[in-house]
mmCIF file with all atom_site columns, C-alpha atoms in Angstrom:
data_model
loop_
_atom_site.group_PDB
_atom_site.id
_atom_site.type_symbol
_atom_site.label_atom_id
_atom_site.label_alt_id
_atom_site.label_comp_id
_atom_site.label_asym_id
_atom_site.label_entity_id
_atom_site.label_seq_id
_atom_site.pdbx_PDB_ins_code
_atom_site.Cartn_x
_atom_site.Cartn_y
_atom_site.Cartn_z
_atom_site.occupancy
_atom_site.B_iso_or_equiv
_atom_site.pdbx_formal_charge
_atom_site.auth_seq_id
_atom_site.auth_comp_id
_atom_site.auth_asym_id
_atom_site.auth_atom_id
_atom_site.pdbx_PDB_model_num
ATOM 1   C CA . MET D 1 1   ? 67.676 55.031 146.647 1.00 74.00 ? 1   MET D CA 1
ATOM 2   C CA . SER D 1 2   ? 68.208 51.833 147.252 1.00 84.00 ? 2   SER D CA 1
ATOM 3   C CA . GLU D 1 3   ? 71.921 51.383 145.455 1.00 87.00 ? 3   GLU D CA 1
ATOM 4   C CA . LEU D 1 4   ? 72.912 53.912 148.414 1.00 88.00 ? 4   LEU D CA 1
ATOM 5   C CA . PHE D 1 5   ? 71.185 52.068 151.392 1.00 87.00 ? 5   PHE D CA 1
ATOM 6   C CA . ASP D 1 6   ? 72.529 49.220 149.967 1.00 81.00 ? 6   ASP D CA 1
ATOM 7   C CA . ALA D 1 7   ? 76.241 50.969 149.843 1.00 82.00 ? 7   ALA D CA 1
ATOM 8   C CA . VAL D 1 8   ? 75.573 52.361 153.230 1.00 82.00 ? 8   VAL D CA 1
ATOM 9   C CA . ASP D 1 9   ? 74.859 48.920 154.509 1.00 75.00 ? 9   ASP D CA 1
ATOM 10  C CA . ALA D 1 10  ? 78.145 47.499 152.726 1.00 74.00 ? 10  ALA D CA 1
ATOM 11  C CA . LEU D 1 11  ? 80.362 50.713 154.425 1.00 76.00 ? 11  LEU D CA 1
ATOM 12  C CA . VAL D 1 12  ? 78.342 50.226 157.548 1.00 75.00 ? 12  VAL D CA 1
ATOM 13  C CA . ALA D 1 13  ? 79.375 46.456 157.401 1.00 68.00 ? 13  ALA D CA 1
ATOM 14  C CA . SER D 1 14  ? 82.897 46.532 156.044 1.00 69.00 ? 14  SER D CA 1
ATOM 15  C CA . ARG D 1 15  ? 83.857 48.168 159.464 1.00 74.00 ? 15  ARG D CA 1
ATOM 16  C CA . SER D 1 16  ? 82.028 46.547 161.991 1.00 76.00 ? 16  SER D CA 1
ATOM 17  C CA . PRO D 1 17  ? 83.733 45.171 164.380 1.00 88.00 ? 17  PRO D CA 1
ATOM 18  C CA . LEU D 1 18  ? 83.939 41.435 164.626 1.00 94.00 ? 18  LEU D CA 1
ATOM 19  C CA . PRO D 1 19  ? 84.518 39.282 168.018 1.00 96.00 ? 19  PRO D CA 1
ATOM 20  C CA . PRO D 1 20  ? 87.875 38.063 169.297 1.00 96.00 ? 20  PRO D CA 1
ATOM 21  C CA . PRO D 1 21  ? 89.433 35.462 167.208 1.00 96.00 ? 21  PRO D CA 1
ATOM 22  C CA . GLU D 1 22  ? 88.228 32.790 170.241 1.00 96.00 ? 22  GLU D CA 1
ATOM 23  C CA . GLU D 1 23  ? 85.223 33.717 169.640 1.00 97.00 ? 23  GLU D CA 1
ATOM 24  C CA . ARG D 1 24  ? 85.514 32.870 166.185 1.00 97.00 ? 24  ARG D CA 1
ATOM 25  C CA . LYS D 1 25  ? 86.334 30.093 166.700 1.00 98.00 ? 25  LYS D CA 1
ATOM 26  C CA . ARG D 1 26  ? 84.791 29.187 169.444 1.00 98.00 ? 26  ARG D CA 1
ATOM 27  C CA . LEU D 1 27  ? 81.724 29.918 167.288 1.00 98.00 ? 27  LEU D CA 1
ATOM 28  C CA . ARG D 1 28  ? 83.159 27.448 164.478 1.00 98.00 ? 28  ARG D CA 1
ATOM 29  C CA . GLN D 1 29  ? 83.331 24.835 167.044 1.00 98.00 ? 29  GLN D CA 1
ATOM 30  C CA . VAL D 1 30  ? 80.291 24.205 168.555 1.00 98.00 ? 30  VAL D CA 1
ATOM 31  C CA . HIS D 1 31  ? 77.798 24.579 165.222 1.00 98.00 ? 31  HIS D CA 1
ATOM 32  C CA . GLY D 1 32  ? 80.585 21.524 164.547 1.00 98.00 ? 32  GLY D CA 1
ATOM 33  C CA . LEU D 1 33  ? 81.316 23.470 160.580 1.00 98.00 ? 33  LEU D CA 1
ATOM 34  C CA . THR D 1 34  ? 85.058 22.273 159.950 1.00 98.00 ? 34  THR D CA 1
ATOM 35  C CA . LEU D 1 35  ? 88.077 25.142 159.002 1.00 98.00 ? 35  LEU D CA 1
ATOM 36  C CA . ASP D 1 36  ? 87.842 23.650 155.447 1.00 98.00 ? 36  ASP D CA 1
ATOM 37  C CA . GLU D 1 37  ? 83.881 23.720 155.111 1.00 98.00 ? 37  GLU D CA 1
ATOM 38  C CA . VAL D 1 38  ? 84.141 27.811 156.446 1.00 98.00 ? 38  VAL D CA 1
ATOM 39  C CA . ALA D 1 39  ? 86.781 28.441 154.057 1.00 98.00 ? 39  ALA D CA 1
ATOM 40  C CA . ALA D 1 40  ? 84.342 26.796 151.324 1.00 98.00 ? 40  ALA D CA 1
ATOM 41  C CA . ALA D 1 41  ? 81.542 28.917 151.702 1.00 98.00 ? 41  ALA D CA 1
ATOM 42  C CA . LEU D 1 42  ? 83.947 32.022 151.644 1.00 98.00 ? 42  LEU D CA 1
ATOM 43  C CA . LYS D 1 43  ? 85.571 31.308 148.534 1.00 98.00 ? 43  LYS D CA 1
ATOM 44  C CA . VAL D 1 44  ? 89.111 31.382 151.036 1.00 98.00 ? 44  VAL D CA 1
ATOM 45  C CA . ARG D 1 45  ? 91.797 28.981 151.526 1.00 98.00 ? 45  ARG D CA 1
ATOM 46  C CA . ARG D 1 46  ? 91.774 27.161 154.931 1.00 98.00 ? 46  ARG D CA 1
ATOM 47  C CA . ALA D 1 47  ? 94.701 28.914 156.289 1.00 97.00 ? 47  ALA D CA 1
ATOM 48  C CA . THR D 1 48  ? 93.048 32.360 155.999 1.00 97.00 ? 48  THR D CA 1
ATOM 49  C CA . VAL D 1 49  ? 90.450 31.487 158.095 1.00 98.00 ? 49  VAL D CA 1
ATOM 50  C CA . SER D 1 50  ? 93.349 30.156 160.704 1.00 97.00 ? 50  SER D CA 1
ATOM 51  C CA . GLY D 1 51  ? 94.988 33.207 160.757 1.00 97.00 ? 51  GLY D CA 1
ATOM 52  C CA . TRP D 1 52  ? 91.199 34.754 161.228 1.00 97.00 ? 52  TRP D CA 1
ATOM 53  C CA . GLU D 1 53  ? 90.091 32.383 164.881 1.00 97.00 ? 53  GLU D CA 1
ATOM 54  C CA . SER D 1 54  ? 94.182 33.317 165.210 1.00 95.00 ? 54  SER D CA 1
ATOM 55  C CA . SER D 1 55  ? 94.996 35.763 167.971 1.00 89.00 ? 55  SER D CA 1
ATOM 56  C CA . LYS D 1 56  ? 98.785 35.514 167.714 1.00 91.00 ? 56  LYS D CA 1
ATOM 57  C CA . THR D 1 57  ? 98.062 35.773 163.404 1.00 83.00 ? 57  THR D CA 1
ATOM 58  C CA . ARG D 1 58  ? 96.480 38.944 164.357 1.00 79.00 ? 58  ARG D CA 1
ATOM 59  C CA . THR D 1 59  ? 94.706 39.082 160.785 1.00 88.00 ? 59  THR D CA 1
ATOM 60  C CA . GLU D 1 60  ? 91.117 40.166 159.574 1.00 92.00 ? 60  GLU D CA 1
ATOM 61  C CA . PRO D 1 61  ? 89.526 39.785 156.674 1.00 94.00 ? 61  PRO D CA 1
ATOM 62  C CA . ARG D 1 62  ? 88.542 42.449 154.580 1.00 92.00 ? 62  ARG D CA 1
ATOM 63  C CA . GLY D 1 63  ? 86.504 43.056 151.487 1.00 90.00 ? 63  GLY D CA 1
ATOM 64  C CA . PRO D 1 64  ? 83.351 40.741 151.033 1.00 92.00 ? 64  PRO D CA 1
ATOM 65  C CA . GLU D 1 65  ? 84.401 38.244 152.593 1.00 94.00 ? 65  GLU D CA 1
ATOM 66  C CA . ARG D 1 66  ? 84.580 40.034 155.972 1.00 94.00 ? 66  ARG D CA 1
ATOM 67  C CA . GLU D 1 67  ? 81.079 40.585 154.928 1.00 91.00 ? 67  GLU D CA 1
ATOM 68  C CA . ALA D 1 68  ? 80.568 36.830 154.520 1.00 95.00 ? 68  ALA D CA 1
ATOM 69  C CA . TYR D 1 69  ? 82.425 36.117 157.172 1.00 96.00 ? 69  TYR D CA 1
ATOM 70  C CA . ALA D 1 70  ? 80.804 39.073 159.680 1.00 94.00 ? 70  ALA D CA 1
ATOM 71  C CA . ARG D 1 71  ? 77.185 37.557 158.886 1.00 94.00 ? 71  ARG D CA 1
ATOM 72  C CA . LEU D 1 72  ? 77.639 34.047 159.553 1.00 97.00 ? 72  LEU D CA 1
ATOM 73  C CA . LEU D 1 73  ? 79.824 35.250 162.784 1.00 97.00 ? 73  LEU D CA 1
ATOM 74  C CA . LYS D 1 74  ? 76.618 37.126 163.677 1.00 95.00 ? 74  LYS D CA 1
ATOM 75  C CA . GLN D 1 75  ? 73.833 33.779 163.101 1.00 97.00 ? 75  GLN D CA 1
ATOM 76  C CA . LEU D 1 76  ? 76.769 31.979 164.480 1.00 98.00 ? 76  LEU D CA 1
ATOM 77  C CA . ALA D 1 77  ? 76.427 33.947 167.945 1.00 97.00 ? 77  ALA D CA 1
ATOM 78  C CA . GLU D 1 78  ? 72.581 34.214 168.214 1.00 97.00 ? 78  GLU D CA 1
ATOM 79  C CA . LEU D 1 79  ? 72.420 30.453 167.714 1.00 97.00 ? 79  LEU D CA 1
ATOM 80  C CA . TYR D 1 80  ? 74.706 29.879 170.494 1.00 97.00 ? 80  TYR D CA 1
ATOM 81  C CA . PRO D 1 81  ? 75.130 32.918 172.562 1.00 95.00 ? 81  PRO D CA 1
ATOM 82  C CA . ALA D 1 82  ? 78.597 33.672 174.720 1.00 89.00 ? 82  ALA D CA 1
ATOM 83  C CA . VAL D 1 83  ? 78.278 32.409 178.421 1.00 81.00 ? 83  VAL D CA 1
ATOM 84  C CA . PRO D 1 84  ? 79.186 34.988 180.880 1.00 78.00 ? 84  PRO D CA 1
ATOM 85  C CA . VAL D 1 85  ? 82.412 34.773 182.938 1.00 70.00 ? 85  VAL D CA 1
ATOM 86  C CA . ALA D 1 86  ? 81.296 32.901 186.572 1.00 71.00 ? 86  ALA D CA 1
ATOM 87  C CA . GLU D 1 87  ? 82.017 35.892 189.288 1.00 62.00 ? 87  GLU D CA 1
ATOM 88  C CA . GLU D 1 88  ? 84.352 34.593 191.613 1.00 60.00 ? 88  GLU D CA 1
ATOM 89  C CA . PRO D 1 89  ? 82.963 34.485 195.051 1.00 62.00 ? 89  PRO D CA 1
ATOM 90  C CA . ALA D 1 90  ? 83.211 36.548 197.333 1.00 62.00 ? 90  ALA D CA 1
ATOM 91  C CA . ALA D 1 91  ? 85.591 35.626 200.529 1.00 61.00 ? 91  ALA D CA 1
ATOM 92  C CA . PRO D 1 92  ? 85.175 34.456 203.417 1.00 61.00 ? 92  PRO D CA 1
ATOM 93  C CA . ALA D 1 93  ? 84.489 37.381 205.946 1.00 60.00 ? 93  ALA D CA 1
ATOM 94  C CA . ALA D 1 94  ? 87.478 37.911 208.074 1.00 59.00 ? 94  ALA D CA 1
ATOM 95  C CA . VAL D 1 95  ? 87.842 38.158 211.833 1.00 56.00 ? 95  VAL D CA 1
ATOM 96  C CA . PRO D 1 96  ? 86.501 40.850 213.397 1.00 56.00 ? 96  PRO D CA 1
ATOM 97  C CA . ALA D 1 97  ? 89.656 43.273 214.547 1.00 55.00 ? 97  ALA D CA 1
ATOM 98  C CA . THR D 1 98  ? 90.175 45.267 217.859 1.00 56.00 ? 98  THR D CA 1
ATOM 99  C CA . PRO D 1 99  ? 90.319 48.700 218.114 1.00 62.00 ? 99  PRO D CA 1
ATOM 100 C CA . THR D 1 100 ? 93.937 47.832 218.414 1.00 66.00 ? 100 THR D CA 1
ATOM 101 C CA . GLY D 1 101 ? 93.813 46.502 214.764 1.00 65.00 ? 101 GLY D CA 1
ATOM 102 C CA . THR D 1 102 ? 94.907 43.209 215.874 1.00 68.00 ? 102 THR D CA 1
ATOM 103 C CA . PRO D 1 103 ? 92.024 39.654 215.857 1.00 69.00 ? 103 PRO D CA 1
ATOM 104 C CA . ALA D 1 104 ? 89.374 39.494 218.563 1.00 66.00 ? 104 ALA D CA 1
ATOM 105 C CA . PRO D 1 105 ? 90.095 36.188 220.064 1.00 67.00 ? 105 PRO D CA 1
ATOM 106 C CA . ALA D 1 106 ? 88.003 33.188 219.739 1.00 68.00 ? 106 ALA D CA 1
ATOM 107 C CA . PRO D 1 107 ? 85.697 32.573 222.189 1.00 68.00 ? 107 PRO D CA 1
ATOM 108 C CA . GLU D 1 108 ? 86.294 30.180 224.960 1.00 73.00 ? 108 GLU D CA 1
ATOM 109 C CA . ALA D 1 109 ? 84.001 27.465 224.785 1.00 70.00 ? 109 ALA D CA 1
ATOM 110 C CA . ARG D 1 110 ? 82.272 27.192 228.516 1.00 75.00 ? 110 ARG D CA 1
ATOM 111 C CA . PRO D 1 111 ? 81.308 24.202 230.100 1.00 72.00 ? 111 PRO D CA 1
ATOM 112 C CA . ARG D 1 112 ? 77.835 23.643 231.069 1.00 75.00 ? 112 ARG D CA 1
ATOM 113 C CA . PRO D 1 113 ? 76.022 21.593 233.890 1.00 75.00 ? 113 PRO D CA 1
ATOM 114 C CA . CYS D 1 114 ? 74.119 18.643 232.340 1.00 72.00 ? 114 CYS D CA 1
ATOM 115 C CA . LEU D 1 115 ? 70.625 18.598 233.323 1.00 75.00 ? 115 LEU D CA 1
ATOM 116 C CA . LEU D 1 116 ? 69.026 15.239 233.910 1.00 71.00 ? 116 LEU D CA 1
#
């Protein structure tokens, strides 16, 4: 029965989505890993890992290399979660419009008497 479960786990892992290429590169770099180190660990060429991290080449790992790469990325993502993009501040409030749709004039400053 364990073989069946292992086969199912491998099948699911082979289709698990990987982070976008930019995130793959960020995770590797933030952990201080070089392309050569990752390539050696996965038993692939440096150019292969570079391709996986490039949004221009659109290459994706396959087979056992994909499973190992997904595992590496998952562990790195747990150590270094992505920082959410800060929301842009809301625009300042516009000058209130009059019923005609034109902006209301700014209130004029009135001189005040000075009391001594």
